[in-house]
PDB file of C-alpha atoms in Angstrom:
ATOM      1  CA  UNK A  23       0.000   0.000   0.000  1.00 86.00           C
ATOM      2  CA  UNK A  24       2.715   2.469   0.920  1.00 87.00           C
ATOM      3  CA  UNK A  25       6.277   2.911   2.076  1.00 85.00           C
ATOM      4  CA  UNK A  26       6.378   5.267   5.046  1.00 86.00           C
ATOM      5  CA  UNK A  27       9.800   6.873   4.903  1.00 80.00           C
ATOM      6  CA  UNK A  28       9.135  10.519   5.796  1.00 84.00           C
ATOM      7  CA  UNK A  29       8.408  12.117   9.143  1.00 87.00           C
ATOM      8  CA  UNK A  30       4.664  12.727   9.685  1.00 92.00           C
ATOM      9  CA  UNK A  31       3.847  10.860   6.462  1.00 92.00           C
ATOM     10  CA  UNK A  32       0.248   9.621   6.353  1.00 91.00           C
ATOM     11  CA  UNK A  33      -1.675   7.280   4.072  1.00 91.00           C
ATOM     12  CA  UNK A  34      -5.370   6.548   3.579  1.00 90.00           C
ATOM     13  CA  UNK A  35      -5.786   2.877   4.395  1.00 89.00           C
ATOM     14  CA  UNK A  36      -9.530   2.334   4.670  1.00 89.00           C
ATOM     15  CA  UNK A  37     -12.647   4.546   4.822  1.00 86.00           C
ATOM     16  CA  UNK A  38     -14.659   4.733   8.014  1.00 82.00           C
ATOM     17  CA  UNK A  39     -18.387   3.954   8.275  1.00 82.00           C
ATOM     18  CA  UNK A  40     -21.119   6.456   7.544  1.00 84.00           C
ATOM     19  CA  UNK A  41     -22.264   8.216  10.672  1.00 81.00           C
ATOM     20  CA  UNK A  42     -25.936   8.168  11.690  1.00 81.00           C
ATOM     21  CA  UNK A  43     -28.122  11.035  12.885  1.00 84.00           C
ATOM     22  CA  UNK A  44     -28.591  11.641  16.578  1.00 81.00           C
ATOM     23  CA  UNK A  45     -31.883  12.524  18.221  1.00 81.00           C
ATOM     24  CA  UNK A  46     -31.165  16.252  17.852  1.00 81.00           C
ATOM     25  CA  UNK A  47     -31.792  15.897  14.098  1.00 80.00           C
ATOM     26  CA  UNK A  48     -35.355  14.780  14.781  1.00 81.00           C
ATOM     27  CA  UNK A  49     -36.280  17.513  17.267  1.00 84.00           C
ATOM     28  CA  UNK A  50     -39.355  19.622  16.508  1.00 84.00           C
ATOM     29  CA  UNK A  51     -40.972  22.566  18.289  1.00 85.00           C
ATOM     30  CA  UNK A  52     -43.413  20.137  19.907  1.00 83.00           C
ATOM     31  CA  UNK A  53     -40.958  17.283  20.492  1.00 84.00           C
ATOM     32  CA  UNK A  54     -37.729  18.837  21.611  1.00 82.00           C
ATOM     33  CA  UNK A  55     -36.231  15.636  23.047  1.00 82.00           C
ATOM     34  CA  UNK A  56     -37.190  12.855  20.635  1.00 83.00           C
ATOM     35  CA  UNK A  57     -36.182   9.317  21.462  1.00 82.00           C
ATOM     36  CA  UNK A  58     -35.498   8.660  17.834  1.00 81.00           C
ATOM     37  CA  UNK A  59     -32.017   8.261  16.336  1.00 81.00           C
ATOM     38  CA  UNK A  60     -30.612   6.852  13.132  1.00 81.00           C
ATOM     39  CA  UNK A  61     -27.826   4.262  13.455  1.00 82.00           C
ATOM     40  CA  UNK A  62     -24.699   4.639  11.343  1.00 82.00           C
ATOM     41  CA  UNK A  63     -23.467   2.192   8.754  1.00 83.00           C
ATOM     42  CA  UNK A  64     -20.527  -0.052   9.681  1.00 83.00           C
ATOM     43  CA  UNK A  65     -17.130   0.650   8.127  1.00 83.00           C
ATOM     44  CA  UNK A  66     -15.057  -1.724   6.058  1.00 87.00           C
ATOM     45  CA  UNK A  67     -12.741  -4.314   7.545  1.00 88.00           C
ATOM     46  CA  UNK A  68      -9.242  -5.036   6.327  1.00 89.00           C
ATOM     47  CA  UNK A  69      -6.229  -6.904   7.612  1.00 92.00           C
ATOM     48  CA  UNK A  70      -3.037  -4.884   7.265  1.00 90.00           C
ATOM     49  CA  UNK A  71       0.487  -6.253   7.617  1.00 89.00           C
ATOM     50  CA  UNK A  72       3.056  -3.791   8.903  1.00 86.00           C
ATOM     51  CA  UNK A  73       6.651  -4.522   7.956  1.00 81.00           C
ATOM     52  CA  UNK A  74       9.541  -2.820   9.734  1.00 79.00           C
ATOM     53  CA  UNK A  75      12.663  -2.094   7.718  1.00 77.00           C
ATOM     54  CA  UNK A  76      15.734  -0.888   9.571  1.00 76.00           C
ATOM     55  CA  UNK A  77      17.370   2.336   8.463  1.00 78.00           C
ATOM     56  CA  UNK A  78      21.132   1.795   8.456  1.00 85.00           C
ATOM     57  CA  UNK A  79      24.037   3.099   6.396  1.00 91.00           C
ATOM     58  CA  UNK A  80      25.830  -0.254   6.359  1.00 92.00           C
ATOM     59  CA  UNK A  81      24.488  -3.798   6.329  1.00 89.00           C
ATOM     60  CA  UNK A  82      26.702  -6.651   7.557  1.00 89.00           C
ATOM     61  CA  UNK A  83      25.874  -9.854   5.702  1.00 86.00           C
ATOM     62  CA  UNK A  84      27.378 -13.295   5.467  1.00 83.00           C
ATOM     63  CA  UNK A  85      26.941 -16.944   6.340  1.00 80.00           C
ATOM     64  CA  UNK A  86      26.220 -17.967   9.944  1.00 78.00           C
ATOM     65  CA  UNK A  87      29.332 -17.766  12.142  1.00 78.00           C
ATOM     66  CA  UNK A  88      31.181 -15.533   9.683  1.00 81.00           C
ATOM     67  CA  UNK A  89      31.904 -13.097  12.526  1.00 85.00           C
ATOM     68  CA  UNK A  90      29.375 -10.328  11.866  1.00 86.00           C
ATOM     69  CA  UNK A  91      28.370  -9.837  15.499  1.00 85.00           C
ATOM     70  CA  UNK A  92      31.997  -9.811  16.623  1.00 88.00           C
ATOM     71  CA  UNK A  93      32.804  -7.202  13.982  1.00 91.00           C
ATOM     72  CA  UNK A  94      29.844  -5.060  15.048  1.00 90.00           C
ATOM     73  CA  UNK A  95      31.003  -5.185  18.658  1.00 89.00           C
ATOM     74  CA  UNK A  96      34.537  -4.120  17.666  1.00 89.00           C
ATOM     75  CA  UNK A  97      33.516  -1.227  15.425  1.00 90.00           C
ATOM     76  CA  UNK A  98      30.620   0.092  17.536  1.00 88.00           C
ATOM     77  CA  UNK A  99      29.349   0.105  21.112  1.00 80.00           C
ATOM     78  CA  UNK A 100      26.749  -2.557  20.297  1.00 70.00           C
ATOM     79  CA  UNK A 101      26.897  -5.715  22.380  1.00 70.00           C
ATOM     80  CA  UNK A 102      25.167  -8.433  20.363  1.00 56.00           C
ATOM     81  CA  UNK A 103      25.018 -12.028  21.515  1.00 54.00           C
ATOM     82  CA  UNK A 104      28.117 -13.905  20.350  1.00 48.00           C
ATOM     83  CA  UNK A 105      28.655 -17.664  20.522  1.00 47.00           C
ATOM     84  CA  UNK A 106      30.385 -20.478  18.662  1.00 49.00           C
ATOM     85  CA  UNK A 107      27.306 -22.009  17.048  1.00 41.00           C
ATOM     86  CA  UNK A 108      25.245 -20.821  14.029  1.00 44.00           C
ATOM     87  CA  UNK A 109      22.245 -18.484  14.267  1.00 44.00           C
ATOM     88  CA  UNK A 110      23.140 -16.906  17.604  1.00 46.00           C
ATOM     89  CA  UNK A 111      21.838 -13.658  16.085  1.00 47.00           C
ATOM     90  CA  UNK A 112      18.062 -13.986  15.894  1.00 53.00           C
ATOM     91  CA  UNK A 113      17.192 -10.339  15.295  1.00 68.00           C
ATOM     92  CA  UNK A 114      19.118  -7.582  13.492  1.00 74.00           C
ATOM     93  CA  UNK A 115      21.436  -5.644  15.788  1.00 82.00           C
ATOM     94  CA  UNK A 116      22.214  -1.975  15.273  1.00 85.00           C
ATOM     95  CA  UNK A 117      25.387  -0.156  16.221  1.00 88.00           C
ATOM     96  CA  UNK A 118      26.828   3.300  15.631  1.00 90.00           C
ATOM     97  CA  UNK A 119      30.341   3.695  14.262  1.00 91.00           C
ATOM     98  CA  UNK A 120      31.908   6.949  15.509  1.00 90.00           C
ATOM     99  CA  UNK A 121      34.865   8.489  13.665  1.00 89.00           C
ATOM    100  CA  UNK A 122      37.570  10.773  15.046  1.00 86.00           C
ATOM    101  CA  UNK A 123      35.770  13.847  13.702  1.00 87.00           C
ATOM    102  CA  UNK A 124      32.629  12.702  15.610  1.00 86.00           C
ATOM    103  CA  UNK A 125      30.749  11.871  12.404  1.00 89.00           C
ATOM    104  CA  UNK A 126      28.796   8.631  12.614  1.00 91.00           C
ATOM    105  CA  UNK A 127      27.493   5.722  10.545  1.00 91.00           C
ATOM    106  CA  UNK A 128      24.814   3.236  11.520  1.00 90.00           C
ATOM    107  CA  UNK A 129      25.581  -0.442  11.045  1.00 90.00           C
ATOM    108  CA  UNK A 130      23.109  -3.332  11.027  1.00 87.00           C
ATOM    109  CA  UNK A 131      24.198  -6.892  11.748  1.00 84.00           C
ATOM    110  CA  UNK A 132      21.833  -9.071   9.702  1.00 79.00           C
ATOM    111  CA  UNK A 133      21.308 -12.643  11.022  1.00 71.00           C
ATOM    112  CA  UNK A 134      23.219 -15.252   9.037  1.00 60.00           C
ATOM    113  CA  UNK A 135      21.852 -15.953   5.579  1.00 63.00           C
ATOM    114  CA  UNK A 136      22.031 -19.352   3.917  1.00 52.00           C
ATOM    115  CA  UNK A 137      21.120 -20.839   0.556  1.00 56.00           C
ATOM    116  CA  UNK A 138      17.357 -20.622   0.149  1.00 52.00           C
ATOM    117  CA  UNK A 139      17.049 -17.513   2.344  1.00 45.00           C
ATOM    118  CA  UNK A 140      15.068 -15.710  -0.359  1.00 45.00           C
ATOM    119  CA  UNK A 141      12.440 -18.436  -0.052  1.00 51.00           C
ATOM    120  CA  UNK A 142      12.363 -18.346   3.742  1.00 51.00           C
ATOM    121  CA  UNK A 143      14.914 -21.037   4.543  1.00 50.00           C
ATOM    122  CA  UNK A 144      16.797 -20.565   7.797  1.00 48.00           C
ATOM    123  CA  UNK A 145      15.952 -17.114   9.120  1.00 51.00           C
ATOM    124  CA  UNK A 146      15.041 -16.271   5.547  1.00 47.00           C
ATOM    125  CA  UNK A 147      13.616 -13.190   3.935  1.00 56.00           C
ATOM    126  CA  UNK A 148      12.397 -11.826   7.280  1.00 62.00           C
ATOM    127  CA  UNK A 149      15.821 -10.196   7.517  1.00 66.00           C
ATOM    128  CA  UNK A 150      16.695  -9.596   3.875  1.00 73.00           C
ATOM    129  CA  UNK A 151      14.311  -6.645   3.919  1.00 75.00           C
ATOM    130  CA  UNK A 152      16.489  -4.907   6.510  1.00 75.00           C
ATOM    131  CA  UNK A 153      19.281  -4.377   3.969  1.00 78.00           C
ATOM    132  CA  UNK A 154      16.986  -2.777   1.382  1.00 81.00           C
ATOM    133  CA  UNK A 155      17.703   0.725   2.694  1.00 82.00           C
ATOM    134  CA  UNK A 156      21.415   0.353   3.375  1.00 87.00           C
ATOM    135  CA  UNK A 157      23.880   2.315   1.270  1.00 89.00           C
ATOM    136  CA  UNK A 158      26.739  -0.177   1.556  1.00 92.00           C
ATOM    137  CA  UNK A 159      26.774  -3.955   2.014  1.00 91.00           C
ATOM    138  CA  UNK A 160      29.731  -5.294   4.000  1.00 92.00           C
ATOM    139  CA  UNK A 161      30.030  -8.953   3.114  1.00 90.00           C
ATOM    140  CA  UNK A 162      32.026 -11.074   5.562  1.00 90.00           C
ATOM    141  CA  UNK A 163      33.589 -14.267   4.309  1.00 87.00           C
ATOM    142  CA  UNK A 164      35.285 -16.770   6.578  1.00 85.00           C
ATOM    143  CA  UNK A 165      38.839 -17.559   5.457  1.00 84.00           C
ATOM    144  CA  UNK A 166      38.625 -20.914   7.281  1.00 79.00           C
ATOM    145  CA  UNK A 167      35.481 -21.988   5.422  1.00 74.00           C
ATOM    146  CA  UNK A 168      36.311 -24.699   2.893  1.00 65.00           C
ATOM    147  CA  UNK A 169      33.918 -24.523  -0.080  1.00 63.00           C
ATOM    148  CA  UNK A 170      32.913 -27.532  -2.127  1.00 49.00           C
ATOM    149  CA  UNK A 171      33.541 -26.020  -5.564  1.00 52.00           C
ATOM    150  CA  UNK A 172      34.609 -22.390  -5.904  1.00 62.00           C
ATOM    151  CA  UNK A 173      36.739 -20.216  -3.624  1.00 59.00           C
ATOM    152  CA  UNK A 174      34.011 -17.579  -3.668  1.00 78.00           C
ATOM    153  CA  UNK A 175      31.154 -20.027  -3.253  1.00 77.00           C
ATOM    154  CA  UNK A 176      29.719 -18.392  -0.137  1.00 77.00           C
ATOM    155  CA  UNK A 177      29.845 -14.883  -1.617  1.00 82.00           C
ATOM    156  CA  UNK A 178      28.311 -15.918  -4.928  1.00 83.00           C
ATOM    157  CA  UNK A 179      25.668 -18.010  -3.170  1.00 79.00           C
ATOM    158  CA  UNK A 180      24.455 -15.114  -1.031  1.00 80.00           C
ATOM    159  CA  UNK A 181      24.607 -12.783  -4.021  1.00 83.00           C
ATOM    160  CA  UNK A 182      22.276 -15.197  -5.798  1.00 83.00           C
ATOM    161  CA  UNK A 183      19.873 -15.172  -2.827  1.00 79.00           C
ATOM    162  CA  UNK A 184      19.802 -11.378  -2.845  1.00 81.00           C
ATOM    163  CA  UNK A 185      19.082 -11.350  -6.576  1.00 82.00           C
ATOM    164  CA  UNK A 186      16.184 -13.736  -6.073  1.00 81.00           C
ATOM    165  CA  UNK A 187      14.763 -11.581  -3.292  1.00 78.00           C
ATOM    166  CA  UNK A 188      15.317  -8.179  -4.915  1.00 80.00           C
ATOM    167  CA  UNK A 189      17.744  -7.659  -7.784  1.00 81.00           C
ATOM    168  CA  UNK A 190      18.314  -4.035  -6.713  1.00 83.00           C
ATOM    169  CA  UNK A 191      20.230  -5.296  -3.659  1.00 82.00           C
ATOM    170  CA  UNK A 192      23.106  -6.514  -5.809  1.00 81.00           C
ATOM    171  CA  UNK A 193      23.425  -3.068  -7.400  1.00 86.00           C
ATOM    172  CA  UNK A 194      24.298  -1.499  -4.053  1.00 88.00           C
ATOM    173  CA  UNK A 195      27.858  -0.538  -3.251  1.00 91.00           C
ATOM    174  CA  UNK A 196      29.573  -3.615  -1.822  1.00 92.00           C
ATOM    175  CA  UNK A 197      32.759  -4.348   0.036  1.00 93.00           C
ATOM    176  CA  UNK A 198      34.177  -7.670   1.221  1.00 93.00           C
ATOM    177  CA  UNK A 199      35.946  -8.333   4.503  1.00 93.00           C
ATOM    178  CA  UNK A 200      37.994 -11.532   4.601  1.00 91.00           C
ATOM    179  CA  UNK A 201      37.615 -12.471   8.259  1.00 90.00           C
ATOM    180  CA  UNK A 202      39.457 -14.743  10.710  1.00 88.00           C
ATOM    181  CA  UNK A 203      42.925 -14.190   9.269  1.00 88.00           C
ATOM    182  CA  UNK A 204      44.246 -14.629  12.828  1.00 87.00           C
ATOM    183  CA  UNK A 205      43.684 -18.383  12.443  1.00 83.00           C
ATOM    184  CA  UNK A 206      44.631 -18.564   8.770  1.00 72.00           C
ATOM    185  CA  UNK A 207      46.872 -21.426   7.719  1.00 67.00           C
ATOM    186  CA  UNK A 208      48.139 -22.809   4.371  1.00 61.00           C
ATOM    187  CA  UNK A 209      45.297 -25.326   4.261  1.00 57.00           C
ATOM    188  CA  UNK A 210      42.826 -22.451   4.085  1.00 55.00           C
ATOM    189  CA  UNK A 211      42.225 -20.123   1.157  1.00 60.00           C
ATOM    190  CA  UNK A 212      44.948 -17.960  -0.328  1.00 75.00           C
ATOM    191  CA  UNK A 213      44.130 -14.415   0.753  1.00 81.00           C
ATOM    192  CA  UNK A 214      45.782 -12.643  -2.170  1.00 83.00           C
ATOM    193  CA  UNK A 215      44.043 -14.824  -4.747  1.00 83.00           C
ATOM    194  CA  UNK A 216      40.715 -13.987  -3.116  1.00 84.00           C
ATOM    195  CA  UNK A 217      41.480 -10.257  -3.159  1.00 87.00           C
ATOM    196  CA  UNK A 218      42.389 -10.407  -6.850  1.00 88.00           C
ATOM    197  CA  UNK A 219      39.189 -12.311  -7.620  1.00 87.00           C
ATOM    198  CA  UNK A 220      37.104  -9.610  -5.992  1.00 90.00           C
ATOM    199  CA  UNK A 221      39.102  -6.832  -7.644  1.00 90.00           C
ATOM    200  CA  UNK A 222      38.273  -8.392 -11.006  1.00 90.00           C
ATOM    201  CA  UNK A 223      34.592  -8.052 -10.036  1.00 89.00           C
ATOM    202  CA  UNK A 224      35.156  -4.425  -9.060  1.00 91.00           C
ATOM    203  CA  UNK A 225      34.748  -5.108  -5.340  1.00 91.00           C
ATOM    204  CA  UNK A 226      37.238  -3.957  -2.728  1.00 92.00           C
ATOM    205  CA  UNK A 227      38.332  -6.724  -0.333  1.00 93.00           C
ATOM    206  CA  UNK A 228      40.195  -6.270   2.956  1.00 93.00           C
ATOM    207  CA  UNK A 229      41.607  -9.061   5.158  1.00 92.00           C
ATOM    208  CA  UNK A 230      40.694  -8.588   8.815  1.00 93.00           C
ATOM    209  CA  UNK A 231      40.335 -10.297  12.142  1.00 93.00           C
ATOM    210  CA  UNK A 232      37.184  -9.173  13.901  1.00 90.00           C
ATOM    211  CA  UNK A 233      38.437 -10.965  17.007  1.00 90.00           C
ATOM    212  CA  UNK A 234      41.869  -9.324  17.314  1.00 92.00           C
ATOM    213  CA  UNK A 235      41.053  -6.072  15.500  1.00 91.00           C
ATOM    214  CA  UNK A 236      43.661  -6.573  12.771  1.00 92.00           C
ATOM    215  CA  UNK A 237      42.776  -4.613   9.648  1.00 92.00           C
ATOM    216  CA  UNK A 238      39.887  -2.718  11.246  1.00 93.00           C
ATOM    217  CA  UNK A 239      41.672   0.653  11.151  1.00 93.00           C
ATOM    218  CA  UNK A 240      41.959   0.270   7.379  1.00 93.00           C
ATOM    219  CA  UNK A 241      38.267  -0.640   7.186  1.00 94.00           C
ATOM    220  CA  UNK A 242      37.316   2.517   9.108  1.00 93.00           C
ATOM    221  CA  UNK A 243      39.463   4.655   6.798  1.00 92.00           C
ATOM    222  CA  UNK A 244      37.794   3.151   3.736  1.00 93.00           C
ATOM    223  CA  UNK A 245      34.310   3.678   5.196  1.00 93.00           C
ATOM    224  CA  UNK A 246      35.145   7.281   6.071  1.00 91.00           C
ATOM    225  CA  UNK A 247      36.292   7.874   2.505  1.00 90.00           C
ATOM    226  CA  UNK A 248      33.228   6.232   0.983  1.00 88.00           C
ATOM    227  CA  UNK A 249      30.673   8.085   3.088  1.00 89.00           C
ATOM    228  CA  UNK A 250      32.248  11.382   4.059  1.00 77.00           C
ATOM    229  CA  UNK A 251      34.663  12.204   1.295  1.00 66.00           C
ATOM    230  CA  UNK A 252      32.450  11.235  -1.658  1.00 52.00           C
TER     231      UNK A 252
END
């Protein structure tokens, strides 16, 4: 019916019933207090679904246990629930990133998405809508995750889910953070090959450790440039 995005914005949802006439309408000089009144007509009935969409500058997306909540807690004052098993984040968490010049950005940690999310699998499309208004998508990939086929399987899989849900999501500005480099070993992915693969797609990729904070200063500098310096 409508997308309410402005302060004091109003919409006409459903007309009310027609009002009846009270006894005053039937008063006469000889019957000044008639006991006669006309009932009104009932209004229409309609079931309305209200959908809340978070307003955030940055949306953190990735597979379950990619480290999104840990990253949010390191970059902002948010304190989301963090644990070692999937789907510890059940609702989107918001945090505010504050820069040295006191400018701010709002970040939303979106619960882990999986294949089939656009069709409601896992926590599903209930949370995909929360990244519709973001200006930048920060995609976390886990360097320790071993894909079945392609090195970028998790990224491409979630990109496909976003396209199925709303193709405009994939046209947003995107950036990749290669997380958990603190436990990186030769048996895991090659970081530089991943960075080059993303560069070929026109996407900036930065290796980080959300746990130790490695690489996060560079991430903040990039975000400041993207949002505050054009």
